[in-house]
Amino acid sequence: MTARELDAAGITEPALRADYLHCRGLNALHGKTYFLATRLLPAARRPAVHALYGFARWADDIVDHPGEGRPVAARAAALDALEAELVTGLRTGRSREPVVRALAHTTATYGIDHRHFTDFMASMRSDLVVTDYPSYVDLRSYMHGSAAVIGLQMLPVLGTVVPREYAAVHAAELGVAFQLTNFLRDIGEDLDRGRIYLPADLLAAHGVDRDLLLWSRRTGSGDARITAALAAAADLTRDVFRRAAPGIAMLDPVVRPCIRTAFVLYGAILDAVAEDGYRSVHRRAVVSRRRRATVALDGLVRVGAARLRAGTGPAAGTACPPNGARRPATVRRAGDRERREGTRT
């Protein structure tokens, strides 16, 4: 995170700036696809996104990277400690942990509903004991806390040109679409952790169960039943992407290129899994650097066009800012123009 980004966000206190830098490092290290997309956001909003992601990444690391031989009870205790820091941080703005301090500052700045973090922590706890999901309904219940709420946390930061509640359902669906994509790409790695994130009834409809997946992972052998099941999971995921898509046009025009880029890049992951023959039980499919660069360049062009239309610079403000603040006249006019002319993403 550059000094310009922190300055644009009005973050001037040295310790708090360091907290946000720490969060940015977590995003850059662990979320390469999403980090690339966030580079297209107005500078003033990037620190908040890094804070939200940094907290989610920290909790996820407690669950999934516990260290060799660390028992479930120890991981549960670590989540307890994190949640205690979270509750205190959100209430007072103070914490011993840099990620929580940055998160608390972002939450207060943008008026993010604290319930989203409570729901997120509940899903993180379930990962300690739940290893599969009988149906898509069961999986969706888990993903509300692990993915949908991430989209809902982001929405106040991004800003909208419609009342926020209209965009919320699409933001939640986009979070779910991204996570379903990760589940399909990472099925082999999740098997190594003892988990299956694809619905058991979907797998069973194609003759697939845990034993078959483990055999395939262990031997490196393919199976037509697994291929068919993963193709069905990809179709389900594309349906979620289609439900999420209308929400992009509801966002502040200057942030649409960022979210559109993430949308396209995650879709490209689905394409990569298919092009690899749905072999994600054995290896992780990757999007080529050339493809990523092409999408990022398109995003940059769209960023420039959106900022010209809005009459704003790199640190453009939100279309519907937090806490009911009135939008600057230039942004109000840009939103009115978008509604007259139709959306362009």
Short mmCIF file of N, CA, C and O in Angstrom, two decimals, residues 239-302:
data_model
loop_
_atom_site.label_atom_id
_atom_site.label_comp_id
_atom_site.label_asym_id
_atom_site.label_seq_id
_atom_site.Cartn_x
_atom_site.Cartn_y
_atom_site.Cartn_z
N ASP A 239 -24.28 -20.59 -12.77
CA ASP A 239 -25.61 -20.06 -12.48
C ASP A 239 -25.54 -18.99 -11.40
O ASP A 239 -26.24 -17.97 -11.47
N VAL A 240 -24.70 -19.21 -10.40
CA VAL A 240 -24.55 -18.21 -9.33
C VAL A 240 -23.91 -16.94 -9.88
O VAL A 240 -24.30 -15.83 -9.54
N PHE A 241 -22.91 -17.10 -10.75
CA PHE A 241 -22.32 -15.93 -11.40
C PHE A 241 -23.38 -15.12 -12.16
O PHE A 241 -23.37 -13.89 -12.12
N ARG A 242 -24.28 -15.82 -12.86
CA ARG A 242 -25.32 -15.11 -13.61
C ARG A 242 -26.24 -14.33 -12.68
O ARG A 242 -26.68 -13.22 -13.02
N ARG A 243 -26.54 -14.88 -11.51
CA ARG A 243 -27.40 -14.15 -10.57
C ARG A 243 -26.67 -12.97 -9.95
O ARG A 243 -27.28 -11.97 -9.57
N ALA A 244 -25.35 -13.07 -9.85
CA ALA A 244 -24.57 -11.98 -9.26
C ALA A 244 -24.35 -10.83 -10.24
O ALA A 244 -24.24 -9.67 -9.83
N ALA A 245 -24.31 -11.13 -11.53
CA ALA A 245 -23.88 -10.16 -12.54
C ALA A 245 -24.64 -8.84 -12.52
O ALA A 245 -24.02 -7.78 -12.67
N PRO A 246 -25.97 -8.81 -12.35
CA PRO A 246 -26.67 -7.52 -12.38
C PRO A 246 -26.20 -6.54 -11.31
O PRO A 246 -26.39 -5.33 -11.45
N GLY A 247 -25.60 -7.04 -10.25
CA GLY A 247 -25.16 -6.15 -9.18
C GLY A 247 -24.02 -5.24 -9.57
O GLY A 247 -23.83 -4.18 -8.95
N ILE A 248 -23.24 -5.61 -10.57
CA ILE A 248 -22.10 -4.77 -10.95
C ILE A 248 -22.59 -3.40 -11.40
O ILE A 248 -22.00 -2.37 -11.06
N ALA A 249 -23.68 -3.36 -12.16
CA ALA A 249 -24.21 -2.09 -12.65
C ALA A 249 -24.82 -1.24 -11.54
O ALA A 249 -25.10 -0.06 -11.75
N MET A 250 -25.04 -1.82 -10.37
CA MET A 250 -25.60 -1.08 -9.24
C MET A 250 -24.52 -0.38 -8.41
O MET A 250 -24.84 0.38 -7.50
N LEU A 251 -23.26 -0.67 -8.72
CA LEU A 251 -22.15 -0.10 -7.96
C LEU A 251 -21.77 1.28 -8.47
O LEU A 251 -22.08 1.66 -9.61
N ASP A 252 -21.07 2.02 -7.62
CA ASP A 252 -20.47 3.28 -8.03
C ASP A 252 -19.68 3.04 -9.32
O ASP A 252 -18.88 2.10 -9.41
N PRO A 253 -19.90 3.85 -10.35
CA PRO A 253 -19.21 3.61 -11.62
C PRO A 253 -17.70 3.47 -11.51
O PRO A 253 -17.11 2.69 -12.27
N VAL A 254 -17.06 4.18 -10.59
CA VAL A 254 -15.60 4.13 -10.54
C VAL A 254 -15.07 2.84 -9.93
O VAL A 254 -13.87 2.55 -10.04
N VAL A 255 -15.93 2.04 -9.28
CA VAL A 255 -15.47 0.76 -8.73
C VAL A 255 -15.88 -0.42 -9.62
O VAL A 255 -15.39 -1.53 -9.42
N ARG A 256 -16.78 -0.19 -10.57
CA ARG A 256 -17.24 -1.30 -11.41
C ARG A 256 -16.09 -2.01 -12.13
O ARG A 256 -16.12 -3.25 -12.22
N PRO A 257 -15.09 -1.30 -12.67
CA PRO A 257 -14.02 -2.04 -13.35
C PRO A 257 -13.30 -3.03 -12.45
O PRO A 257 -12.89 -4.10 -12.90
N CYS A 258 -13.15 -2.69 -11.17
CA CYS A 258 -12.50 -3.61 -10.23
C CYS A 258 -13.32 -4.88 -10.07
O CYS A 258 -12.80 -5.99 -10.19
N ILE A 259 -14.60 -4.71 -9.78
CA ILE A 259 -15.44 -5.88 -9.52
C ILE A 259 -15.66 -6.67 -10.80
O ILE A 259 -15.69 -7.91 -10.79
N ARG A 260 -15.79 -5.98 -11.93
CA ARG A 260 -15.92 -6.69 -13.20
C ARG A 260 -14.66 -7.51 -13.47
O ARG A 260 -14.74 -8.65 -13.95
N THR A 261 -13.48 -6.95 -13.16
CA THR A 261 -12.24 -7.68 -13.37
C THR A 261 -12.19 -8.94 -12.51
O THR A 261 -11.81 -10.02 -12.97
N ALA A 262 -12.56 -8.80 -11.24
CA ALA A 262 -12.61 -9.98 -10.37
C ALA A 262 -13.60 -11.00 -10.92
O ALA A 262 -13.33 -12.21 -10.93
N PHE A 263 -14.75 -10.53 -11.37
CA PHE A 263 -15.78 -11.39 -11.95
C PHE A 263 -15.22 -12.18 -13.13
O PHE A 263 -15.40 -13.41 -13.23
N VAL A 264 -14.51 -11.49 -14.02
CA VAL A 264 -13.96 -12.15 -15.22
C VAL A 264 -12.83 -13.10 -14.85
O VAL A 264 -12.73 -14.21 -15.37
N LEU A 265 -11.97 -12.70 -13.92
CA LEU A 265 -10.84 -13.54 -13.54
C LEU A 265 -11.30 -14.83 -12.86
O LEU A 265 -10.76 -15.91 -13.12
N TYR A 266 -12.30 -14.72 -11.98
CA TYR A 266 -12.80 -15.95 -11.35
C TYR A 266 -13.52 -16.83 -12.37
O TYR A 266 -13.43 -18.06 -12.31
N GLY A 267 -14.21 -16.21 -13.32
CA GLY A 267 -14.79 -16.99 -14.41
C GLY A 267 -13.71 -17.70 -15.21
O GLY A 267 -13.91 -18.83 -15.67
N ALA A 268 -12.56 -17.04 -15.37
CA ALA A 268 -11.45 -17.66 -16.09
C ALA A 268 -10.90 -18.86 -15.34
O ALA A 268 -10.39 -19.81 -15.96
N ILE A 269 -10.98 -18.84 -14.00
CA ILE A 269 -10.57 -20.03 -13.23
C ILE A 269 -11.48 -21.21 -13.56
O ILE A 269 -11.01 -22.34 -13.77
N LEU A 270 -12.78 -20.95 -13.63
CA LEU A 270 -13.71 -22.02 -14.03
C LEU A 270 -13.35 -22.56 -15.41
O LEU A 270 -13.35 -23.78 -15.64
N ASP A 271 -13.06 -21.65 -16.32
CA ASP A 271 -12.66 -22.08 -17.67
C ASP A 271 -11.39 -22.93 -17.63
O ASP A 271 -11.28 -23.92 -18.34
N ALA A 272 -10.42 -22.52 -16.79
CA ALA A 272 -9.17 -23.25 -16.70
C ALA A 272 -9.38 -24.66 -16.16
O ALA A 272 -8.75 -25.63 -16.61
N VAL A 273 -10.29 -24.79 -15.18
CA VAL A 273 -10.60 -26.12 -14.64
C VAL A 273 -11.19 -27.00 -15.74
O VAL A 273 -10.82 -28.18 -15.89
N ALA A 274 -12.10 -26.43 -16.53
CA ALA A 274 -12.71 -27.20 -17.62
C ALA A 274 -11.67 -27.56 -18.68
O ALA A 274 -11.63 -28.71 -19.17
N GLU A 275 -10.83 -26.60 -19.05
CA GLU A 275 -9.81 -26.86 -20.08
C GLU A 275 -8.80 -27.90 -19.63
O GLU A 275 -8.20 -28.59 -20.46
N ASP A 276 -8.63 -28.04 -18.31
CA ASP A 276 -7.72 -29.04 -17.77
C ASP A 276 -8.40 -30.40 -17.62
O ASP A 276 -7.84 -31.33 -17.04
N GLY A 277 -9.63 -30.50 -18.13
CA GLY A 277 -10.34 -31.77 -18.08
C GLY A 277 -10.91 -32.11 -16.72
O GLY A 277 -11.10 -33.28 -16.39
N TYR A 278 -11.17 -31.09 -15.91
CA TYR A 278 -11.71 -31.28 -14.56
C TYR A 278 -10.82 -32.23 -13.74
O TYR A 278 -11.30 -33.14 -13.06
N ARG A 279 -9.52 -31.97 -13.82
CA ARG A 279 -8.54 -32.78 -13.08
C ARG A 279 -8.16 -32.15 -11.74
O ARG A 279 -7.09 -32.42 -11.20
N SER A 280 -9.04 -31.31 -11.19
CA SER A 280 -8.67 -30.58 -9.98
C SER A 280 -8.58 -31.46 -8.75
O SER A 280 -8.10 -31.02 -7.70
N VAL A 281 -9.00 -32.72 -8.85
CA VAL A 281 -8.71 -33.67 -7.77
C VAL A 281 -7.20 -33.88 -7.67
O VAL A 281 -6.67 -34.12 -6.58
N HIS A 282 -6.51 -33.74 -8.79
CA HIS A 282 -5.07 -34.05 -8.84
C HIS A 282 -4.18 -32.80 -8.84
O HIS A 282 -3.07 -32.85 -8.33
N ARG A 283 -4.66 -31.72 -9.42
CA ARG A 283 -3.82 -30.52 -9.52
C ARG A 283 -4.70 -29.29 -9.63
O ARG A 283 -5.85 -29.35 -10.06
N ARG A 284 -4.13 -28.17 -9.25
CA ARG A 284 -4.83 -26.90 -9.29
C ARG A 284 -4.70 -26.30 -10.69
O ARG A 284 -3.59 -26.11 -11.19
N ALA A 285 -5.82 -26.01 -11.31
CA ALA A 285 -5.80 -25.32 -12.61
C ALA A 285 -5.46 -23.85 -12.39
O ALA A 285 -5.88 -23.24 -11.39
N VAL A 286 -4.71 -23.27 -13.30
CA VAL A 286 -4.29 -21.88 -13.15
C VAL A 286 -4.63 -21.11 -14.42
O VAL A 286 -4.65 -21.65 -15.53
N VAL A 287 -4.90 -19.82 -14.22
CA VAL A 287 -5.14 -18.91 -15.34
C VAL A 287 -3.79 -18.39 -15.80
O VAL A 287 -2.96 -17.98 -14.99
N SER A 288 -3.56 -18.42 -17.09
CA SER A 288 -2.26 -18.01 -17.61
C SER A 288 -1.98 -16.54 -17.29
O SER A 288 -2.90 -15.73 -17.14
N ARG A 289 -0.70 -16.20 -17.19
CA ARG A 289 -0.32 -14.82 -16.94
C ARG A 289 -0.81 -13.91 -18.07
O ARG A 289 -1.21 -12.76 -17.82
N ARG A 290 -0.77 -14.42 -19.28
CA ARG A 290 -1.23 -13.62 -20.42
C ARG A 290 -2.71 -13.29 -20.27
O ARG A 290 -3.12 -12.14 -20.52
N ARG A 291 -3.50 -14.27 -19.89
CA ARG A 291 -4.94 -14.03 -19.70
C ARG A 291 -5.17 -13.03 -18.58
O ARG A 291 -5.98 -12.10 -18.71
N ARG A 292 -4.47 -13.19 -17.47
CA ARG A 292 -4.62 -12.27 -16.35
C ARG A 292 -4.23 -10.85 -16.76
O ARG A 292 -4.91 -9.88 -16.41
N ALA A 293 -3.15 -10.73 -17.51
CA ALA A 293 -2.69 -9.41 -17.94
C ALA A 293 -3.70 -8.76 -18.88
O ALA A 293 -3.95 -7.55 -18.79
N THR A 294 -4.29 -9.56 -19.78
CA THR A 294 -5.28 -9.03 -20.71
C THR A 294 -6.50 -8.49 -19.96
O THR A 294 -7.01 -7.40 -20.25
N VAL A 295 -6.97 -9.25 -18.98
CA VAL A 295 -8.13 -8.83 -18.20
C VAL A 295 -7.80 -7.58 -17.40
O VAL A 295 -8.60 -6.64 -17.31
N ALA A 296 -6.60 -7.55 -16.80
CA ALA A 296 -6.20 -6.39 -16.00
C ALA A 296 -6.09 -5.15 -16.87
O ALA A 296 -6.50 -4.05 -16.45
N LEU A 297 -5.55 -5.29 -18.07
CA LEU A 297 -5.44 -4.14 -18.96
C LEU A 297 -6.81 -3.61 -19.35
O LEU A 297 -7.04 -2.39 -19.37
N ASP A 298 -7.73 -4.51 -19.64
CA ASP A 298 -9.09 -4.09 -19.93
C ASP A 298 -9.69 -3.33 -18.75
O ASP A 298 -10.38 -2.31 -18.92
N GLY A 299 -9.40 -3.82 -17.54
CA GLY A 299 -9.88 -3.13 -16.35
C GLY A 299 -9.32 -1.73 -16.22
O GLY A 299 -10.03 -0.78 -15.86
N LEU A 300 -8.04 -1.58 -16.54
CA LEU A 300 -7.41 -0.25 -16.47
C LEU A 300 -8.07 0.71 -17.45
O LEU A 300 -8.29 1.89 -17.12
N VAL A 301 -8.36 0.24 -18.65
CA VAL A 301 -9.03 1.10 -19.63
C VAL A 301 -10.39 1.53 -19.11
O VAL A 301 -10.79 2.70 -19.21
N ARG A 302 -11.12 0.60 -18.53
CA ARG A 302 -12.44 0.91 -18.00
C ARG A 302 -12.36 1.86 -16.82
O ARG A 302 -13.24 2.71 -16.63
#
